[in-house]
PDB file of C-alpha atoms in Angstrom:
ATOM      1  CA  UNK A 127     -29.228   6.996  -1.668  1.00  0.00           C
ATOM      2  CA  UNK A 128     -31.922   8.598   0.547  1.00  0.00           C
ATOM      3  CA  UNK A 129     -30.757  10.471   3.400  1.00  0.00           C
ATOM      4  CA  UNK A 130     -32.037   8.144   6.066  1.00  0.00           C
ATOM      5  CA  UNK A 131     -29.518   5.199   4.117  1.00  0.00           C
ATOM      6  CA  UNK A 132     -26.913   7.935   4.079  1.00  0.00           C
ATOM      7  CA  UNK A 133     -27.127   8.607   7.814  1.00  0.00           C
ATOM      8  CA  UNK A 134     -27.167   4.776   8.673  1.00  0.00           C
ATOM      9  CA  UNK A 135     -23.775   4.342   6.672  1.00  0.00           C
ATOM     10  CA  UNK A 136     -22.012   7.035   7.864  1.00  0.00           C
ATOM     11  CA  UNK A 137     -23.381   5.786  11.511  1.00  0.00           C
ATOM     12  CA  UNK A 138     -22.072   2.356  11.286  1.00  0.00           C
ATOM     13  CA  UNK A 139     -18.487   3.315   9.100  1.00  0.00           C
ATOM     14  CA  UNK A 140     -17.788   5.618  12.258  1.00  0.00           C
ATOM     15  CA  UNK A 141     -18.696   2.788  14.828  1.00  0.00           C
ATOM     16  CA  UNK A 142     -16.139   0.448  12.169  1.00  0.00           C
ATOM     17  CA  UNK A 143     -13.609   2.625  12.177  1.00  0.00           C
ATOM     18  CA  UNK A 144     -13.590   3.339  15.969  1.00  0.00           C
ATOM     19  CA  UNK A 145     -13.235  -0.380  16.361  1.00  0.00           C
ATOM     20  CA  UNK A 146     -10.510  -0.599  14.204  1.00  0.00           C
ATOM     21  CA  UNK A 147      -8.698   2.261  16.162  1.00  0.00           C
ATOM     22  CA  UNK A 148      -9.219   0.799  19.665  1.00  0.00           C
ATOM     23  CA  UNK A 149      -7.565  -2.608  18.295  1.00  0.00           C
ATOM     24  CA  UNK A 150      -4.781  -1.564  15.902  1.00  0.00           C
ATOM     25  CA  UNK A 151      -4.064   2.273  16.793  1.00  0.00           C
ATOM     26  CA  UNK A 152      -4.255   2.616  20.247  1.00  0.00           C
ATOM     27  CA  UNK A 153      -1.960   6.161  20.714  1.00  0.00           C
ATOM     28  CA  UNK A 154      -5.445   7.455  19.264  1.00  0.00           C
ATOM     29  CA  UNK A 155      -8.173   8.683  21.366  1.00  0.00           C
ATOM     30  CA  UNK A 156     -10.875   6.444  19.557  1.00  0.00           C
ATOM     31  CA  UNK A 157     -13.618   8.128  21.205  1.00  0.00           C
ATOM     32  CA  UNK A 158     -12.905  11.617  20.893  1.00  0.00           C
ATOM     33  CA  UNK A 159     -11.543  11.644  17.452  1.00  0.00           C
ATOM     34  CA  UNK A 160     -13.087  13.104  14.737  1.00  0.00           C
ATOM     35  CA  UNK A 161     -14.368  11.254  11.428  1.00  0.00           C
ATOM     36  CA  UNK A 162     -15.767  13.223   8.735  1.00  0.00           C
ATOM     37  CA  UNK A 163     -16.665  11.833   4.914  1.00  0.00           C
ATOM     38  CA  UNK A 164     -15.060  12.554   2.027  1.00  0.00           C
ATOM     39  CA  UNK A 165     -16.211  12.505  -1.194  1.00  0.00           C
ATOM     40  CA  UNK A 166     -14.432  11.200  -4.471  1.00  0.00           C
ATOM     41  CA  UNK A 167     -15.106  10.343  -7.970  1.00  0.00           C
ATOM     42  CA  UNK A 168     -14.876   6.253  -7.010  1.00  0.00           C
ATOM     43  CA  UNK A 169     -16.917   6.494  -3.938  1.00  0.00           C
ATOM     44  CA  UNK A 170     -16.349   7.509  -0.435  1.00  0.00           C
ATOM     45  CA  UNK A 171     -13.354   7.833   1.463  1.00  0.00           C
ATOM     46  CA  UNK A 172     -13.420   9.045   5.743  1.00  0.00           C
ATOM     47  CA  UNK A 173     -11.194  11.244   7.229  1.00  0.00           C
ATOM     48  CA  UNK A 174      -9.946  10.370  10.920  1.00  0.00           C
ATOM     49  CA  UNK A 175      -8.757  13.682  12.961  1.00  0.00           C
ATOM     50  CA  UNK A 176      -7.497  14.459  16.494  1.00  0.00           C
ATOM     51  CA  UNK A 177      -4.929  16.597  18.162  1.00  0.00           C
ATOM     52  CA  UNK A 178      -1.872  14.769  17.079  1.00  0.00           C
ATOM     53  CA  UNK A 179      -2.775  12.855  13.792  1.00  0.00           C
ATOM     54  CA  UNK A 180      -4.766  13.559  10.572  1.00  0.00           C
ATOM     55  CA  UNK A 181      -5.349  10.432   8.591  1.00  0.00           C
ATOM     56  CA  UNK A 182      -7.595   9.447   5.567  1.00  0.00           C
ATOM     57  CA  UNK A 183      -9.167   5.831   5.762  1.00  0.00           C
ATOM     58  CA  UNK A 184     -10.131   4.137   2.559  1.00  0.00           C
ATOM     59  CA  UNK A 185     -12.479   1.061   2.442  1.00  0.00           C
ATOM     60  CA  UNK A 186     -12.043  -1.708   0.137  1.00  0.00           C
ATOM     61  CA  UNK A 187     -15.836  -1.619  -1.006  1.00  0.00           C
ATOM     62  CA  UNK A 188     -17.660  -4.135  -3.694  1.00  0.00           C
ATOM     63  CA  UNK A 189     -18.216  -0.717  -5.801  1.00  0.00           C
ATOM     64  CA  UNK A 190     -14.720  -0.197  -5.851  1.00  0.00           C
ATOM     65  CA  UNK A 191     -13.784  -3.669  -6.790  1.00  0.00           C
ATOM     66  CA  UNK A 192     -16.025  -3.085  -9.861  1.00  0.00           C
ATOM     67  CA  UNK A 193     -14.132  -0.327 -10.460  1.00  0.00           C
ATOM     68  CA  UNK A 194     -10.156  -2.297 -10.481  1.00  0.00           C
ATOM     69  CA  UNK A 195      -9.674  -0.727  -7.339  1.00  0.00           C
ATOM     70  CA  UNK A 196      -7.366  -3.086  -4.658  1.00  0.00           C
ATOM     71  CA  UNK A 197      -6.109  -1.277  -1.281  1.00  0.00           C
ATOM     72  CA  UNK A 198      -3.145  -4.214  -1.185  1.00  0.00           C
ATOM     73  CA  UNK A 199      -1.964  -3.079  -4.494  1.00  0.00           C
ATOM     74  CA  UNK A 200      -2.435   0.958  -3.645  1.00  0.00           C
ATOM     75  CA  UNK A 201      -0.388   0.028  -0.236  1.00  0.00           C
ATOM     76  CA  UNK A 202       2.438  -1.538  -2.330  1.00  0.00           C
ATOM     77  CA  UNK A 203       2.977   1.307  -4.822  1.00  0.00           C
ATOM     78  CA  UNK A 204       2.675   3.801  -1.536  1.00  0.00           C
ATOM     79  CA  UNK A 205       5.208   2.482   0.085  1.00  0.00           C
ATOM     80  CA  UNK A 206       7.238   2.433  -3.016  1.00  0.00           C
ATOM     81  CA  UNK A 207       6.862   5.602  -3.554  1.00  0.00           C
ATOM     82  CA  UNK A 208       5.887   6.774  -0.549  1.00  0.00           C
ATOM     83  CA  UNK A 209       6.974  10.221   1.482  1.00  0.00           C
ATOM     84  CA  UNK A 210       7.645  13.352  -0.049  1.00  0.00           C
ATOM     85  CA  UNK A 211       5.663  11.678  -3.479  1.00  0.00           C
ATOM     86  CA  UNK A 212       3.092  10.114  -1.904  1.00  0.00           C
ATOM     87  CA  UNK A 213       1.306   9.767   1.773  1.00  0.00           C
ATOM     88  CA  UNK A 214       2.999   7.413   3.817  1.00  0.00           C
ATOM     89  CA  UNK A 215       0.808   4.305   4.582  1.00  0.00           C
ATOM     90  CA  UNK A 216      -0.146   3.892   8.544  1.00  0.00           C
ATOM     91  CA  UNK A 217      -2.785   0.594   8.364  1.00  0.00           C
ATOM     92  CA  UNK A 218      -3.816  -2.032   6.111  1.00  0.00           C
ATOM     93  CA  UNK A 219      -6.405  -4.221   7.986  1.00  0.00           C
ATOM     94  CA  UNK A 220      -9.808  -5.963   7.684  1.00  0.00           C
ATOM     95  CA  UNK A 221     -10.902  -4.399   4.496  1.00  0.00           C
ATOM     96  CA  UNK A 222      -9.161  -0.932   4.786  1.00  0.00           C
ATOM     97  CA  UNK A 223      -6.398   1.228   3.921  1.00  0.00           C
ATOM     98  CA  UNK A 224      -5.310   3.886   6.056  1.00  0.00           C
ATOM     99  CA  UNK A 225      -2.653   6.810   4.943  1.00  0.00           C
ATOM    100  CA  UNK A 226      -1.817  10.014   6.455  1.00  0.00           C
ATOM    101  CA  UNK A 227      -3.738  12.752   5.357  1.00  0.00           C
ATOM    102  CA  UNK A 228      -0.953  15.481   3.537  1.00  0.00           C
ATOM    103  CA  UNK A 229      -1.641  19.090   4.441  1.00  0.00           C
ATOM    104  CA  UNK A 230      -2.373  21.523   1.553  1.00  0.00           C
ATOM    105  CA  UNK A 231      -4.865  22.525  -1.087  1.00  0.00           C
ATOM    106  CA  UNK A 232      -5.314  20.575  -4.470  1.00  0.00           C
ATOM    107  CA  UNK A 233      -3.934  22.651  -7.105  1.00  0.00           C
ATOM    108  CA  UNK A 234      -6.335  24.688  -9.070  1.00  0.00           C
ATOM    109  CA  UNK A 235      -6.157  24.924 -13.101  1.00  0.00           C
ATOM    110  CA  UNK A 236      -3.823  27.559 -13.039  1.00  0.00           C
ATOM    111  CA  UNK A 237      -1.457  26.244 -10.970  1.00  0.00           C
ATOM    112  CA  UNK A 238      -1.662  23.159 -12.449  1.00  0.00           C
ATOM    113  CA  UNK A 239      -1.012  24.889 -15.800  1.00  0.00           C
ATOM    114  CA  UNK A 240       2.164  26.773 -14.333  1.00  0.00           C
ATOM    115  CA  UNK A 241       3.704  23.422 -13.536  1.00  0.00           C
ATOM    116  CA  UNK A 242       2.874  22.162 -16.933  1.00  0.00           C
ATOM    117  CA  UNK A 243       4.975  24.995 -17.963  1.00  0.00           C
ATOM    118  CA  UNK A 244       7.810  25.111 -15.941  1.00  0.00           C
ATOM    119  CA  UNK A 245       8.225  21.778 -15.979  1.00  0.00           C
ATOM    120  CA  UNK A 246       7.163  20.743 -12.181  1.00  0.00           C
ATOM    121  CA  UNK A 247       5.061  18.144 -13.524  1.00  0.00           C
ATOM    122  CA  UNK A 248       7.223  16.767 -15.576  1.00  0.00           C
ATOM    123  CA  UNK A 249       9.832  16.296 -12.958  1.00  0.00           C
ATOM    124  CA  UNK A 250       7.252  15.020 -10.831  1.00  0.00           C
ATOM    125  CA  UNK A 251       6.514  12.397 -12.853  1.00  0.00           C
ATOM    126  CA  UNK A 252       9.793  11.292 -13.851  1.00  0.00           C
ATOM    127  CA  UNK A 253      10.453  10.791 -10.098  1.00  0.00           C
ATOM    128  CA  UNK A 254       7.496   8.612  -9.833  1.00  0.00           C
ATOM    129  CA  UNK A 255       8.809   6.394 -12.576  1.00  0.00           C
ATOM    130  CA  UNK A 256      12.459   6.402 -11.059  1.00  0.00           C
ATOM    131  CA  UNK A 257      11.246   4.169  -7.827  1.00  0.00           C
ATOM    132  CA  UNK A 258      11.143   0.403  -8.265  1.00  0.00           C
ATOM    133  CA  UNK A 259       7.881  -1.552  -9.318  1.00  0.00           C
ATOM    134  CA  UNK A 260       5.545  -2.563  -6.261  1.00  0.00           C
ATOM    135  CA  UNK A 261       5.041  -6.307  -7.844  1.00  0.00           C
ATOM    136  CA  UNK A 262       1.620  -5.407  -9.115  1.00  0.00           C
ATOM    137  CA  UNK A 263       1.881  -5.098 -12.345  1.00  0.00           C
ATOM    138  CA  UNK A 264      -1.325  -4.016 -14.467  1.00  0.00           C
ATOM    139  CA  UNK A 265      -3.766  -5.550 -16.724  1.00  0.00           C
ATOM    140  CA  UNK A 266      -5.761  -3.519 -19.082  1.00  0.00           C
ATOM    141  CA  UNK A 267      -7.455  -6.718 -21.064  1.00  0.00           C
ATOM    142  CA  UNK A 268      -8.255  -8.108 -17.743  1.00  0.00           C
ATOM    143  CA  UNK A 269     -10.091  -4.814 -16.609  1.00  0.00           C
ATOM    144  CA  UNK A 270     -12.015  -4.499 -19.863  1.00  0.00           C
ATOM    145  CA  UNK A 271     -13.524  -7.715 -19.105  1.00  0.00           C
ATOM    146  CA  UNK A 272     -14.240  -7.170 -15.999  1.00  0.00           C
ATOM    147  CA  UNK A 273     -16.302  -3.467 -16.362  1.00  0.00           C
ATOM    148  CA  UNK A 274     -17.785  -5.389 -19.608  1.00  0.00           C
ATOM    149  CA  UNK A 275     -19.794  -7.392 -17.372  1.00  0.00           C
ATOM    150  CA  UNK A 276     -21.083  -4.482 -15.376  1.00  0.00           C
ATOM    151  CA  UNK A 277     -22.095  -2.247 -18.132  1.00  0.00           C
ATOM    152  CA  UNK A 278     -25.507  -1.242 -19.300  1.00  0.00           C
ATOM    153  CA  UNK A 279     -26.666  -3.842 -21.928  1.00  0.00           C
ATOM    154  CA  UNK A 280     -29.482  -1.623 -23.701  1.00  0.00           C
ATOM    155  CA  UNK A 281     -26.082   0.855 -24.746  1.00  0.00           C
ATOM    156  CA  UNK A 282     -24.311  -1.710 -26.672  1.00  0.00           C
ATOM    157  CA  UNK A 283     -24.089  -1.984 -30.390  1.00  0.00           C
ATOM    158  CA  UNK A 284     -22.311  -3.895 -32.626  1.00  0.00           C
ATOM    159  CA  UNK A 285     -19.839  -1.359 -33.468  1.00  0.00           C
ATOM    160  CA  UNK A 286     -19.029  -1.358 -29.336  1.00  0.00           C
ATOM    161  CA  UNK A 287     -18.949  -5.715 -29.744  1.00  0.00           C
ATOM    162  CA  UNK A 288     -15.965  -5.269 -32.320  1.00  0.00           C
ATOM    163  CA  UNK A 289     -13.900  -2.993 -29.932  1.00  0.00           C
ATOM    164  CA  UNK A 290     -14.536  -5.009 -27.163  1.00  0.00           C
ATOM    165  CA  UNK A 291     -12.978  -7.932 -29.136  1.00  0.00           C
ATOM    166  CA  UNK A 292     -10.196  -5.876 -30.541  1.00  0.00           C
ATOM    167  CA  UNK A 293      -8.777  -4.875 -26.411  1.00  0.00           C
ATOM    168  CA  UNK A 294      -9.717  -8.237 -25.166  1.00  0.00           C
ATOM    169  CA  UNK A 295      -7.896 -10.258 -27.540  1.00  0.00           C
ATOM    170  CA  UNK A 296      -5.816  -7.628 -30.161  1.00  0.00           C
ATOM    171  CA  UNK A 297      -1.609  -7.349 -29.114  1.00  0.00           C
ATOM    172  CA  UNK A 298      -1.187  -4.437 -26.258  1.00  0.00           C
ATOM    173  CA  UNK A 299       2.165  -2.232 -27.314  1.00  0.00           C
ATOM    174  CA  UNK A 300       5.194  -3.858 -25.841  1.00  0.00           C
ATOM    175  CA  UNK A 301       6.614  -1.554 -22.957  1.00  0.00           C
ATOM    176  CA  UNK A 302       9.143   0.732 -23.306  1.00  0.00           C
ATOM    177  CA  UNK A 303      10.239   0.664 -19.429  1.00  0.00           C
ATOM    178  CA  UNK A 304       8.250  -0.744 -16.502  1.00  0.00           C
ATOM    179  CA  UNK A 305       7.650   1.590 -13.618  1.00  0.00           C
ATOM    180  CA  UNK A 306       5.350   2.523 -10.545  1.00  0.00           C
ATOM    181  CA  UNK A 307       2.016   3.970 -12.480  1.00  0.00           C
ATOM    182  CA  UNK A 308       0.020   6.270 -10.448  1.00  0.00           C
ATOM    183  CA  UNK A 309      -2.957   6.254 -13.706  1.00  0.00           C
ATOM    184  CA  UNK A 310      -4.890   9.142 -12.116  1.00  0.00           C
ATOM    185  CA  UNK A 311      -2.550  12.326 -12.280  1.00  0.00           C
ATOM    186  CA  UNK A 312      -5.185  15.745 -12.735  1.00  0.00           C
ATOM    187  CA  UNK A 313      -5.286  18.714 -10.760  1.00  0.00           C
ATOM    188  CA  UNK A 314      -7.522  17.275  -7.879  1.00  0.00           C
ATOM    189  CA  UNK A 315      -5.118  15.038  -7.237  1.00  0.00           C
ATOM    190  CA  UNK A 316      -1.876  17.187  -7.077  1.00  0.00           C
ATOM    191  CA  UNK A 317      -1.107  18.973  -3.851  1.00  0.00           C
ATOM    192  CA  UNK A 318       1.212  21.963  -4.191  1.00  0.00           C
ATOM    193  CA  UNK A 319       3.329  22.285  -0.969  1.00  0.00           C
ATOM    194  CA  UNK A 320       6.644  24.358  -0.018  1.00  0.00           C
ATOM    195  CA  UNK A 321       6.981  24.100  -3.497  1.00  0.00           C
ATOM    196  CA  UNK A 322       6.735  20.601  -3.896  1.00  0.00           C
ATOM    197  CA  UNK A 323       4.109  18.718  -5.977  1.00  0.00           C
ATOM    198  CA  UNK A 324       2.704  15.501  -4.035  1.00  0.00           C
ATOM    199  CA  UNK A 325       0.412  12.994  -5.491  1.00  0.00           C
ATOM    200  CA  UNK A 326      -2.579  11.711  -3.927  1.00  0.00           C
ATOM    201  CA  UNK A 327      -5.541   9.036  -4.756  1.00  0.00           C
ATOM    202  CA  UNK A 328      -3.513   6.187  -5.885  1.00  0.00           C
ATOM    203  CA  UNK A 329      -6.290   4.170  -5.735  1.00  0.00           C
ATOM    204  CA  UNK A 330      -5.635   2.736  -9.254  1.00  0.00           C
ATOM    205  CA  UNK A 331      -1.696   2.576  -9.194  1.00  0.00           C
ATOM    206  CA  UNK A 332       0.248  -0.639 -10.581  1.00  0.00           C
ATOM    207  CA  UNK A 333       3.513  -1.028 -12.559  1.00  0.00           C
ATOM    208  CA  UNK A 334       3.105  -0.679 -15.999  1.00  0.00           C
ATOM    209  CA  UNK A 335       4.896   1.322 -19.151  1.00  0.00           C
ATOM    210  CA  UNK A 336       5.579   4.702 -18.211  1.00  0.00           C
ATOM    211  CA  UNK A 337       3.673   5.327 -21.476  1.00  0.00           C
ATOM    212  CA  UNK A 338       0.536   4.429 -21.035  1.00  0.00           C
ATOM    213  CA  UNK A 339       0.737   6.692 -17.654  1.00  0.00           C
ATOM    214  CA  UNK A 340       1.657   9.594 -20.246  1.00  0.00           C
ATOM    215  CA  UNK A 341      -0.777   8.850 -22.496  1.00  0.00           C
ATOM    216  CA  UNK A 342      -3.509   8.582 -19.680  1.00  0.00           C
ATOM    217  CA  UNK A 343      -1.818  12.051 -18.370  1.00  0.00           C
ATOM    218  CA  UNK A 344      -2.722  13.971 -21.822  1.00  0.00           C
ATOM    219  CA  UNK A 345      -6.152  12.023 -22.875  1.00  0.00           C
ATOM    220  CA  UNK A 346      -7.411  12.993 -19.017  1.00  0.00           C
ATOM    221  CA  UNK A 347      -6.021  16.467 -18.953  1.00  0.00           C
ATOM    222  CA  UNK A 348      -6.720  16.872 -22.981  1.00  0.00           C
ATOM    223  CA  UNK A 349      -3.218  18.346 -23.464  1.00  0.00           C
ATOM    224  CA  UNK A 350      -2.866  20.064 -26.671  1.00  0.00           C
ATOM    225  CA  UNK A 351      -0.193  18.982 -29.076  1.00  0.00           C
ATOM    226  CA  UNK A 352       1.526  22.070 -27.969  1.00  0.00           C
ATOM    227  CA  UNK A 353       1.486  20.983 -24.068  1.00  0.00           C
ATOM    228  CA  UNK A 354       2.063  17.701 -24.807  1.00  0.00           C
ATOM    229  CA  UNK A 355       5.224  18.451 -26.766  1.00  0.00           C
ATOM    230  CA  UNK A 356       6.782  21.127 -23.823  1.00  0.00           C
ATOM    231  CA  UNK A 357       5.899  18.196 -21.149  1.00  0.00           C
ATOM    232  CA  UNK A 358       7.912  15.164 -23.236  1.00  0.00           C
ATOM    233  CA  UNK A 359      10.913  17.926 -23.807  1.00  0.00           C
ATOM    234  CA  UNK A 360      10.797  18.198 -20.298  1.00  0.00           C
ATOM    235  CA  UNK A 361      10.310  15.101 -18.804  1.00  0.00           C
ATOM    236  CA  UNK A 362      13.047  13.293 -20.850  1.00  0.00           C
ATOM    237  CA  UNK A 363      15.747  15.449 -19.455  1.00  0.00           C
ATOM    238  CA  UNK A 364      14.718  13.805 -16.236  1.00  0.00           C
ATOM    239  CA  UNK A 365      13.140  10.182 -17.027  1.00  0.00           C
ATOM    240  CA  UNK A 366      13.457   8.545 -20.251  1.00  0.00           C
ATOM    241  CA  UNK A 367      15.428   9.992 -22.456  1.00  0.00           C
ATOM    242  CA  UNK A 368      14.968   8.753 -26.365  1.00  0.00           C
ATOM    243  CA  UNK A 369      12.353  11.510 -27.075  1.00  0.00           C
ATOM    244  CA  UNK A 370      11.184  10.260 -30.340  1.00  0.00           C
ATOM    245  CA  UNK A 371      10.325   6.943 -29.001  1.00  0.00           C
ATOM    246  CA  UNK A 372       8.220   7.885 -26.084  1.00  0.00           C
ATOM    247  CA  UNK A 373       6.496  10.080 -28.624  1.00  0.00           C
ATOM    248  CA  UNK A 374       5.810   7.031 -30.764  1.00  0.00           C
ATOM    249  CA  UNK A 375       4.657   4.911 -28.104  1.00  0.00           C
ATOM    250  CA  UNK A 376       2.394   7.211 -26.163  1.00  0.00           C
ATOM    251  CA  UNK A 377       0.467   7.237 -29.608  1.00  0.00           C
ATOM    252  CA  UNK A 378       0.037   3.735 -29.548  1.00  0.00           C
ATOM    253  CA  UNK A 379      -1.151   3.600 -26.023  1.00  0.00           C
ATOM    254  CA  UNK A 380      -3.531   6.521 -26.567  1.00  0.00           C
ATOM    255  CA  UNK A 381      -6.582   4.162 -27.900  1.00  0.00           C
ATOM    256  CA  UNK A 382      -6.350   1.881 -25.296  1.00  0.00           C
ATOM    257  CA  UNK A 383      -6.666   5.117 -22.641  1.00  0.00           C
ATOM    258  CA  UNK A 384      -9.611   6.573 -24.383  1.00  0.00           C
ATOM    259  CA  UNK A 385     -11.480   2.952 -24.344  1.00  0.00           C
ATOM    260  CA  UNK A 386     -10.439   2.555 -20.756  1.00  0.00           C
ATOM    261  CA  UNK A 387     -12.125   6.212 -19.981  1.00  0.00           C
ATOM    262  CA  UNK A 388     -14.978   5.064 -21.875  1.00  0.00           C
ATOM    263  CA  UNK A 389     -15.161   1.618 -19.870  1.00  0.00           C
ATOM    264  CA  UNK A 390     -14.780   3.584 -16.393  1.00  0.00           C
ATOM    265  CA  UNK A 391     -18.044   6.373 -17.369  1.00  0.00           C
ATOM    266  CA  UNK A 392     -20.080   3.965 -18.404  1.00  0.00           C
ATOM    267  CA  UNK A 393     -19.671   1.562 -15.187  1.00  0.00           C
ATOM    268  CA  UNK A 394     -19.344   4.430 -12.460  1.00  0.00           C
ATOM    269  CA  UNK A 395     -22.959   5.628 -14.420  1.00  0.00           C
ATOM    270  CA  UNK A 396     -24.032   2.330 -13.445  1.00  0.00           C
ATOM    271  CA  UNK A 397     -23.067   2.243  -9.939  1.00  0.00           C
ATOM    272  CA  UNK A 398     -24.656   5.884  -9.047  1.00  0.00           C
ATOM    273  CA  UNK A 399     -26.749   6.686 -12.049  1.00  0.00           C
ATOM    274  CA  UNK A 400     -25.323  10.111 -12.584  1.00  0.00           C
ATOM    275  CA  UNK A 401     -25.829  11.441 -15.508  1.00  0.00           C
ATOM    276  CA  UNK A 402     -23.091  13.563 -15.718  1.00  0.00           C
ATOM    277  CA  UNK A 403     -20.956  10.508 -16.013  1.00  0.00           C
ATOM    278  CA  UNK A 404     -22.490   9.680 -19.082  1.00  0.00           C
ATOM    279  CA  UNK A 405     -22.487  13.189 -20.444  1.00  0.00           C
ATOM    280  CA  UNK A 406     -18.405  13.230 -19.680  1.00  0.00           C
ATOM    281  CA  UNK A 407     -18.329   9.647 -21.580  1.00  0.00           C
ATOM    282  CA  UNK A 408     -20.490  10.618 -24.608  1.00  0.00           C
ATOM    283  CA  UNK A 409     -17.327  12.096 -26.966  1.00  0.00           C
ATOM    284  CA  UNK A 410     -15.769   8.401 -26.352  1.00  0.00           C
ATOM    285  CA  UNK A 411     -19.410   6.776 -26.355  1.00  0.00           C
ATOM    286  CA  UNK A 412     -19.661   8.163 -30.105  1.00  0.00           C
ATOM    287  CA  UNK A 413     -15.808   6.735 -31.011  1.00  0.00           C
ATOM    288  CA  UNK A 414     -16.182   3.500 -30.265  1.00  0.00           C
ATOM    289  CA  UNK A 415     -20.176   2.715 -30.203  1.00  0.00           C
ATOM    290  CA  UNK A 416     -21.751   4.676 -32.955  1.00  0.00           C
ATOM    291  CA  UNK A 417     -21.162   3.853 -36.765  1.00  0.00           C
ATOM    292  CA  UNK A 418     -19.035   5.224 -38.507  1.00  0.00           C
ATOM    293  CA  UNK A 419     -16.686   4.836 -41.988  1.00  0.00           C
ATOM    294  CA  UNK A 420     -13.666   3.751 -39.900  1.00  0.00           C
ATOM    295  CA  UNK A 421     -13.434   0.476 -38.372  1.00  0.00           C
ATOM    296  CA  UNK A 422     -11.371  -0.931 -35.106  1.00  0.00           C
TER     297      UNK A 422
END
C-alpha cells in the first residue's frame, strides 16, 4: 500500500474508532485519547490509550475473514479463558473486538526456551485446556476449502490436487479430549509477567482436541524430539495424563498442521505479496506440491 492509502486508513480507522468510543465507552475521553497501529502477522490491529485505560481494538476485516479469523468466536474463547490467561474482553460491536491491552514484553527466545524447560509452558497450556469449550468448535476441512479458493492458481500441481482431496474429504483423527484451542502459541505471543505466562492473539482460537493444539505447538516452534518429549512429560502431570496416547495422537495430527501452515503462507502471500511468506512456506511448498516417490 502506498503511503498516501496508508495515511487515509489510519485517518478514517481513528475517526471509526472515536465514534465507537463516544457511543459505547463513554468513561473515555474520545477526543484526547490516543490510537496508535499495531502491526501483526494477519493484518493490523489499533491500540486505544489514555490516562486510565490501555486497550487493543481488533477489526473484523475481509482479509481476515480469508484468513478463518471471527472476533465472535475469539470473544467466546476470551471470556472462557479470560483473566490471568488471557485479556479480558471490554467491546464487541459493529465489526470490532476490543480487549484490554496486558502490560509486559513478549518473551524473547530465551525465555521462551526457559519455560520450555522448566515446564511453565507446559503448565500454561494445560490450564488453557482445563476451562470449558466456548461453543465454537473448529473445522480444519472447512478452512482448507476456504484458503483453496484464495490461493495462487499458477502454484498448483497435481501432486498439491491429491492433498487437497486427501484433507477435504480423507477421516480427521478422532479427538482425544475437546478443549479451548488457542492454535497460535510462539514466543510473540507469550507475555511473561510476575512470573506468570499470559497468552495473547487469539485471533484463531476454537475448541478442538488438545492435540492438534500440541501438534501445532511443536510444528510452529519446530520442537526437537528432545523438547517435545520434556514438554509431554510435563504437561501430563498437569492436563492429560495417558502419556503414550497423546504421543500417538499428536503424530497423527501433525500432517494436517503442516498442510494448514502451508494453506495459511500461501494465502497471507496472496493478500500482501510478501515474499518472505512464501520463502517461510517453501519447506511445506516442496512436501506437499513437488513430486516425489511418496504419495498422500
Amino acid at each position: 500500500m502506498k503511503l498516501s492509502g496508508l495515511v487515509k486508513v489510519v485517518s478514517d480507522t481513528e475517526q471509526q474508532l472515536r465514534q465507537l468510543i463516544r457511543r459505547f465507552l463513554p468513561t473515555i475521553d474520545a477526543n484526547s485519547c490516543q490510537i496508535s497501529l499495531v502491526e501483526g502477522l494477519s493484518g493490523k490491529s489499533w491500540r486505544i490509550a489514555d490516562q486510565k485505560v490501555s486497550l487493543l481494538a481488533r477489526p473484523q476485516t475481509v482479509q481476515r475473514q480469508q484468513l478463518g479469523i471471527n472476533r465472535r468466536r475469539e470473544a467466546a474463547a476470551l471470556k472462557r479463558c479470560g483473566p490471568p490467561l488471557a485479556p479480558r474482553v471490554i467491546l464487541q460491536q459493529a465489526g470490532w473486538l476490543l480487549v484490554e491491552w496486558l502490560p509486559g514484553e513478549c518473551v524473547d527466545p530465551e525465555t521462551f526456551n526457559a519455560c520450555l524447560y522448566n515446564g511453565q509452558l507446559a503448565a500454561t497450556m494445560a490450564q488453557l485446556h482445563q476451562c470449558g469449550c466456548s461453543g465454537y468448535r473448529i473445522n480444519l476441512q472447512q478452512q482448507f476449502a476456504a484458503y483453496w479458493q484464495q490461493i495462487d492458481r499458477r502454484r498448483l500441481t497435481p501432486r498439491w490436487l491429491a492433498w487437497q482431496r486427501y484433507f477435504s474429504h480423507g477421516n480427521m483423527p478422532t479427538p482425544l479430549m475437546l478443549a479451548p484451542l488457542h492454535m497460535d502459541i510462539h514466543a510473540d505471543n507469550l507475555l511473561h509477567s510476575a512470573g506468570k505466562l499470559q497468552l495473547i492473539d487469539w485471533e484463531y482460537a476454537a475448541d478442538g482436541d488438545i492435540a492438534l493444539e500440541l501438534a501445532a505447538l511443536f510444528r510452529f516452534n519446530q520442537f526437537s524430539s528432545t523438547q517435545q518429549r520434556l514438554f509431554l512429560s510435563d504437561y501430563s502431570q498437569h492436563g492429560y495424563r495417558d502419556l503414550a496416547r497423546l504421543t500417538q495422537q499428536i503424530a497423527r495430527w501433525a500432517v494436517w498442521v503442516d498442510y494448514l501452515m502451508l494453506m495459511w503462507f500461501e494465502v497471507r502471500w496472496q493478500q500482501s505479496q510478501d515474499s518472505a511468506l512464501l520463502q517461510q512456506g517453501a519447506a511445506l511448498y516442496r512436501q506437499f506440491c513437488l513430486p516425489t516417490k511418496f504419495s498422500c
